[in-house]
GROMACS .gro file of C-alpha atoms in nm:
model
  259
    1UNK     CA    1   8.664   7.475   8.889
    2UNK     CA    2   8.852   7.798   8.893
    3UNK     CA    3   8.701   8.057   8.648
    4UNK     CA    4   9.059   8.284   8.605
    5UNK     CA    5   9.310   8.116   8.397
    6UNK     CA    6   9.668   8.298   8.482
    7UNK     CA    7   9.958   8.260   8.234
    8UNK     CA    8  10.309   8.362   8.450
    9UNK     CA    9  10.600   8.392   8.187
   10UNK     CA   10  10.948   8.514   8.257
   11UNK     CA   11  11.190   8.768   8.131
   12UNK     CA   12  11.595   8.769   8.111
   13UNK     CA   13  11.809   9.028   7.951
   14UNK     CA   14  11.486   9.152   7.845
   15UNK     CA   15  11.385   8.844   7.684
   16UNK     CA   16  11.137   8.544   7.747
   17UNK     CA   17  11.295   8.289   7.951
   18UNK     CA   18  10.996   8.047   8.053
   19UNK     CA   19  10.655   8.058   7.971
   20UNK     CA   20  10.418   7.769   8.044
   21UNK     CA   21  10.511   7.576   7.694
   22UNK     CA   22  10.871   7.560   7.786
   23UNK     CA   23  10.798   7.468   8.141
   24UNK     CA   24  10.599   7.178   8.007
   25UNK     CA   25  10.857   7.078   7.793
   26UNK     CA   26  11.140   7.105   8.110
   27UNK     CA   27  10.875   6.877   8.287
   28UNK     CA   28  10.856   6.643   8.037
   29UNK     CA   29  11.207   6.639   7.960
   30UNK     CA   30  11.236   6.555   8.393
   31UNK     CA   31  10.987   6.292   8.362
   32UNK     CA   32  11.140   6.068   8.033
   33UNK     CA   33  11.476   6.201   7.997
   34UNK     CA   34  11.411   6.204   7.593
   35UNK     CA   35  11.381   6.593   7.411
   36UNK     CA   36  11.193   6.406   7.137
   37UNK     CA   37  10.952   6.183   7.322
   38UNK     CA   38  10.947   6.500   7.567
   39UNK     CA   39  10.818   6.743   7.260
   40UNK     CA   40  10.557   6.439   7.153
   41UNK     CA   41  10.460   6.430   7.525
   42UNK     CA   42  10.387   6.835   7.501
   43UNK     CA   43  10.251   6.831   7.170
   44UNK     CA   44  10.488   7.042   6.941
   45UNK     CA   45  10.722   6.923   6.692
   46UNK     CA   46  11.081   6.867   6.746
   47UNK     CA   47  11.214   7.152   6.621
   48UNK     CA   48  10.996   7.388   6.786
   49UNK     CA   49  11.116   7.214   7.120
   50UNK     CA   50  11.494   7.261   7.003
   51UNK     CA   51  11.424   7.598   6.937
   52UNK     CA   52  11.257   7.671   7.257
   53UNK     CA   53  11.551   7.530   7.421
   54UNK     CA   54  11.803   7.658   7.274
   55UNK     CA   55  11.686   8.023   7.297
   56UNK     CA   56  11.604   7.931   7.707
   57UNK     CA   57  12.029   7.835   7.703
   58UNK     CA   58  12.155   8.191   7.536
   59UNK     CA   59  12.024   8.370   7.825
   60UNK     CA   60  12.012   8.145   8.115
   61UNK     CA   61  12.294   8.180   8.348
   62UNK     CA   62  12.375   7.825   8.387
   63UNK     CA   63  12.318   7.508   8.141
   64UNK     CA   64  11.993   7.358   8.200
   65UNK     CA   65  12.024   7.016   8.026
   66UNK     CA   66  12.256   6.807   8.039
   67UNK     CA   67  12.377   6.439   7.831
   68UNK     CA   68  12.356   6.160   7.996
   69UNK     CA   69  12.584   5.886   7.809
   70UNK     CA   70  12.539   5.525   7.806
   71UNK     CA   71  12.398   5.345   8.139
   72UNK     CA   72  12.131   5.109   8.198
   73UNK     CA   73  11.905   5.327   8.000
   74UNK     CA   74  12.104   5.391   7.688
   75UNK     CA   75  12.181   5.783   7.780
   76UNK     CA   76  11.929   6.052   7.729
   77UNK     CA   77  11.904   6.401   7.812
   78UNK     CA   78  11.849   6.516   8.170
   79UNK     CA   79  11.752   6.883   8.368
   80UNK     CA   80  12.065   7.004   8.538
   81UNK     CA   81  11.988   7.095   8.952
   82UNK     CA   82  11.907   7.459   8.801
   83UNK     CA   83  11.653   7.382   8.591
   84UNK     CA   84  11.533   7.132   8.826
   85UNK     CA   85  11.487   7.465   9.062
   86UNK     CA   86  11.338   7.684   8.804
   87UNK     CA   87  11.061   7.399   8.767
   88UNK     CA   88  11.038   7.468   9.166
   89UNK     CA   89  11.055   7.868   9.157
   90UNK     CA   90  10.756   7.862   8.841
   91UNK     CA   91  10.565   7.645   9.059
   92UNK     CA   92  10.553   7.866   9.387
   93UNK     CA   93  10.524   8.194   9.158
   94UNK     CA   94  10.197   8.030   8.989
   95UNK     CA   95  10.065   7.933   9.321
   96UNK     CA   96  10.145   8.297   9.446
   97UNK     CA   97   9.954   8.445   9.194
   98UNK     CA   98   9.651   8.238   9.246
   99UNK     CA   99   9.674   8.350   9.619
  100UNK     CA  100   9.715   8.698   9.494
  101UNK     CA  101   9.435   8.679   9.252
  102UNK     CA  102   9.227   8.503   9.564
  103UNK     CA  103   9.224   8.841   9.778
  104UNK     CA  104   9.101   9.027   9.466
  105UNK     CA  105   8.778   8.910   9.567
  106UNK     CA  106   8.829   8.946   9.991
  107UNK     CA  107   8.727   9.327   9.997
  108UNK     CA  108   8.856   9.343  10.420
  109UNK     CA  109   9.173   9.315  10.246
  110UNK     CA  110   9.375   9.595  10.196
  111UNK     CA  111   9.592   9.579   9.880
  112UNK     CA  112   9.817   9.896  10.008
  113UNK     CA  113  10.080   9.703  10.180
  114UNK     CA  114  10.207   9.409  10.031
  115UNK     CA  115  10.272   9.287  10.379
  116UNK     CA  116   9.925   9.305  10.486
  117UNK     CA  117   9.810   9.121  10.179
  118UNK     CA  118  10.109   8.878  10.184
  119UNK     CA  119  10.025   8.722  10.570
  120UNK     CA  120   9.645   8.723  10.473
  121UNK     CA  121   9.646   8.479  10.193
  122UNK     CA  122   9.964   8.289  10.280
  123UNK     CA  123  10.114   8.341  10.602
  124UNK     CA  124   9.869   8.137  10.882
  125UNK     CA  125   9.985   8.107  11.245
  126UNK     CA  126   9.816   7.944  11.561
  127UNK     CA  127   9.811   8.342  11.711
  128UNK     CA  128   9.505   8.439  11.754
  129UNK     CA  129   9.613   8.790  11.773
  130UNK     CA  130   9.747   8.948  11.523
  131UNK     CA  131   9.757   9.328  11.384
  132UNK     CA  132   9.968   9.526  11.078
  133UNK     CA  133  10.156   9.838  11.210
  134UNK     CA  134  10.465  10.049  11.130
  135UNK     CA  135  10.773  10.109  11.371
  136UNK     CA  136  10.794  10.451  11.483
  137UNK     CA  137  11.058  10.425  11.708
  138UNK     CA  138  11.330  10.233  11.807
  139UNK     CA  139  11.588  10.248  12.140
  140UNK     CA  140  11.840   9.992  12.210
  141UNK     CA  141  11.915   9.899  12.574
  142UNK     CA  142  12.223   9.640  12.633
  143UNK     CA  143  12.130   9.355  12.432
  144UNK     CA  144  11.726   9.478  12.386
  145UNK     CA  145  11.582   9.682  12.137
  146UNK     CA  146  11.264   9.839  12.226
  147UNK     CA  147  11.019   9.855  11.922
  148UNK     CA  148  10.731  10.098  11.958
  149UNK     CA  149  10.477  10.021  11.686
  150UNK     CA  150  10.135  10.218  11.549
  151UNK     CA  151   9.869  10.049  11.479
  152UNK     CA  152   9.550  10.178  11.286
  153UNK     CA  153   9.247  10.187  11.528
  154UNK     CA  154   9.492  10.165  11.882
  155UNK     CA  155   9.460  10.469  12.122
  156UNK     CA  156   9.869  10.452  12.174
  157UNK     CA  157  10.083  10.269  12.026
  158UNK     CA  158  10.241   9.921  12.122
  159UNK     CA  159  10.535   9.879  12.264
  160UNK     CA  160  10.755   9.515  12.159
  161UNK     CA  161  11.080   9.379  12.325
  162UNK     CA  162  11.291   9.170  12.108
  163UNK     CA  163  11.664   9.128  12.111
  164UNK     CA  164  11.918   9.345  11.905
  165UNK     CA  165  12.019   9.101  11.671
  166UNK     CA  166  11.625   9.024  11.572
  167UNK     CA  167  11.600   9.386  11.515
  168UNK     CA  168  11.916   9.414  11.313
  169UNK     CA  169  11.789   9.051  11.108
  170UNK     CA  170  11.443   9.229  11.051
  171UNK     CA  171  11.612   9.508  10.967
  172UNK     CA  172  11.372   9.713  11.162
  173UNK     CA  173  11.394  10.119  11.101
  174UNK     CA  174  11.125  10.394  11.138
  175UNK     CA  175  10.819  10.323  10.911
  176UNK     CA  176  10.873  10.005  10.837
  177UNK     CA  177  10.613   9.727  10.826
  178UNK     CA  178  10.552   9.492  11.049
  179UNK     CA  179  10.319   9.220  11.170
  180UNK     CA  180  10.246   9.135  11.536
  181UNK     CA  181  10.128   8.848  11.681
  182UNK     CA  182  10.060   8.714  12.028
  183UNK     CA  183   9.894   8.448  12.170
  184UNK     CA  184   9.519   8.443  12.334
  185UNK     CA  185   9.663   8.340  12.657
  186UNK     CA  186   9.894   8.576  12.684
  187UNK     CA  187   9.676   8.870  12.726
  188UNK     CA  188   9.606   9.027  13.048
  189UNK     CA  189   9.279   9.092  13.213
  190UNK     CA  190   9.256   9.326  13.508
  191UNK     CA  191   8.947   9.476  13.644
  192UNK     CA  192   9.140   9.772  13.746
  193UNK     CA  193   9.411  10.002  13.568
  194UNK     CA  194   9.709   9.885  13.687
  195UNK     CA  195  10.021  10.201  13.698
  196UNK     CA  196  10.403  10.151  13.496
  197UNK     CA  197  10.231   9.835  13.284
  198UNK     CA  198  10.296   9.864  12.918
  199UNK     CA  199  10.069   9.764  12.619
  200UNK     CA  200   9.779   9.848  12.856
  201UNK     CA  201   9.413   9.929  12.708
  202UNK     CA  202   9.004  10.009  12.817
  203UNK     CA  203   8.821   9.772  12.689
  204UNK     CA  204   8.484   9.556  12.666
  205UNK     CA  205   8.394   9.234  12.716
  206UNK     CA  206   8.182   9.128  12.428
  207UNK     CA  207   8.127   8.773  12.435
  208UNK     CA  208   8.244   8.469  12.651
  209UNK     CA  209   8.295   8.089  12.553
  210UNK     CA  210   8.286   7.862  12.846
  211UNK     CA  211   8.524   7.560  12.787
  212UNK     CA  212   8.512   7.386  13.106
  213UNK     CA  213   8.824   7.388  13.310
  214UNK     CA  214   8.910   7.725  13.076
  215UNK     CA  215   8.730   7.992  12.855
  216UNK     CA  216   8.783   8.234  12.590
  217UNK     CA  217   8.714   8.618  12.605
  218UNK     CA  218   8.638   8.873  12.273
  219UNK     CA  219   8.740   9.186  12.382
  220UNK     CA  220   8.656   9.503  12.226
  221UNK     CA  221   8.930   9.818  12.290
  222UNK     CA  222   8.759  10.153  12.376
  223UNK     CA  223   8.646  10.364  12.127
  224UNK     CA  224   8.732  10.110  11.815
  225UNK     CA  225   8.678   9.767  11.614
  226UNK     CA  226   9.003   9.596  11.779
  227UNK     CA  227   8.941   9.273  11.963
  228UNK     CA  228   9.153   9.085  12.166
  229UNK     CA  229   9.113   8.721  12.235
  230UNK     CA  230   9.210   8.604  12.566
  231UNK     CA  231   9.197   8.282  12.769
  232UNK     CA  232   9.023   8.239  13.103
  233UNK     CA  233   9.156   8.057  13.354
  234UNK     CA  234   8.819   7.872  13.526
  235UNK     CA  235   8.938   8.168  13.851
  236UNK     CA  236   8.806   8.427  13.606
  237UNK     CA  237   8.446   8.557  13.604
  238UNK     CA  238   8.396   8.818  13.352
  239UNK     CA  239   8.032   8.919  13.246
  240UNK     CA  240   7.961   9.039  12.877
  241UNK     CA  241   7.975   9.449  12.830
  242UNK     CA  242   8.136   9.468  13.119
  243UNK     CA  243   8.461   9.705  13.147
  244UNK     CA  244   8.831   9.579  13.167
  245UNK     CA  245   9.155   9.652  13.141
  246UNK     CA  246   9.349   9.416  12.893
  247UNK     CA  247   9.749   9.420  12.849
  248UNK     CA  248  10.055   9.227  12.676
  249UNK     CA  249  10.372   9.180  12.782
  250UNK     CA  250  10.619   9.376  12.522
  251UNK     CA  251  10.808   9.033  12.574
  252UNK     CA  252  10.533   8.817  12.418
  253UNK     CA  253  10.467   8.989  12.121
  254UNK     CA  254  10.622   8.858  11.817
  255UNK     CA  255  10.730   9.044  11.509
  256UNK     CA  256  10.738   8.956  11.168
  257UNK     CA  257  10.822   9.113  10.919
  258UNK     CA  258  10.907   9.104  10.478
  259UNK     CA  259  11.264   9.227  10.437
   0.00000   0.00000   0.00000
């Protein structure tokens, strides 16, 4: 049973427009298409429900109830597609606040980048890779953009091929945010430095899990906490604390991004 109770209420024209009383009365409203068996249904008198109503209407920028006249079930009063929505948009707020409120207690999260805290407690993906960083430079070739990207801990920084129209979608500029992610079996392991190959770094092996026909490598980068995971194909031998190179294509990493 969750401990923190958290009330979300919201503001138009400086005023309230929903608050968790008149969302239960919308919902109610939804559910028996009656404002009076509707206030019954929320406990508060009819009057207070027409009052809550009618002050939600002066500020809302379209109608949210609407009449419904004669029919197989006599008429009654129903929520208009917008209010049907704001039932929708109060919903996902409340559950992004419990979310928020979640991390609160996670102190390897860092609540100085909304994007950092925003993937961690609702954005999952099957990458098993994935870092925060901030563009630091940008150079558009033909239809590419090349993305290079700092990252706290790396040695250099990491260098992502997308196409110019993801750039211009994400709109991508200098210092920006961003989230990369790439897939264990897309990561390189060489035993040797290999010359000209981008997104290439020392690192160590620290532990191996044998999986048959195919493994899976934790790499530690040189001088840091960064691990990679790979995957092995059953061709690779690799002995823990022993020294490799590890690398990404720029064309497999994927960026993501808030704005």
């Amino acid at each position: 049973m969750r401990g923190t109770e958290i009330l979300l209420t919201i503001k138009l024209k400086q005023q309230l427009f929903a608050d968790p009383k008149r969302i239960r009365l919308l919902k109610e409203i939804q559910k028996c298409g009656s404002i009076n068996q509707a206030a019954k249904n929320a406990k508060v008198s009819y009057k207070s429900a027409w009052d809550h109503l009618e002050a939600m209407n002066k500020i809302s920028p379209k109608p949210l109830l609407e009449r419904n006249i004669g029919g197989r079930n006599g008429g009654g009063t129903a929520l208009t597609v917008y209010a049907q929505r704001l039932l929708q948009l109060y919903d996902l707020l409340e559950q992004t606040q419990e979310k928020a409120f979640d991390i609160l207690r996670d102190e390897k999260v860092p609540l100085n980048s909304l994007l950092s805290a925003t993937a961690r407690f609702s954005l999952q993906s099957s990458a098993r890779n994935q870092f925060f960083g901030k563009v630091q430079a940008l150079h558009f070739e033909d239809v590419h953009c090349f993305v290079d990207i700092t990252l706290e801990g790396f040695s250099k920084s990491l260098m992502v091929s997308i196409t110019e129209k993801s750039a211009v979608r994400l709109k991508l500029e200098s210092d920006k945010e961003v989230m990369l992610m790439f897939k264990a079996p897309w990561v390189k392991i060489t035993e040797k430095q290999k010359r000209n190959l981008a997104n290439q770094f020392s690192a160590t092996v620290k532990s191996i899990t044998d999986k048959g026909d195919a493994g899976e490598a934790i790499l530690m980068l040189e001088d840091s906490n960064i691990e990679f995971c790979a995957t092995l194909s059953k061709d690779q031998h690799l002995e823990p604390n022993q020294q490799v190179w590890v690398s990404v294509d720029p064309e497999q990493v994927i960026l993501a991004t808030l704005y």
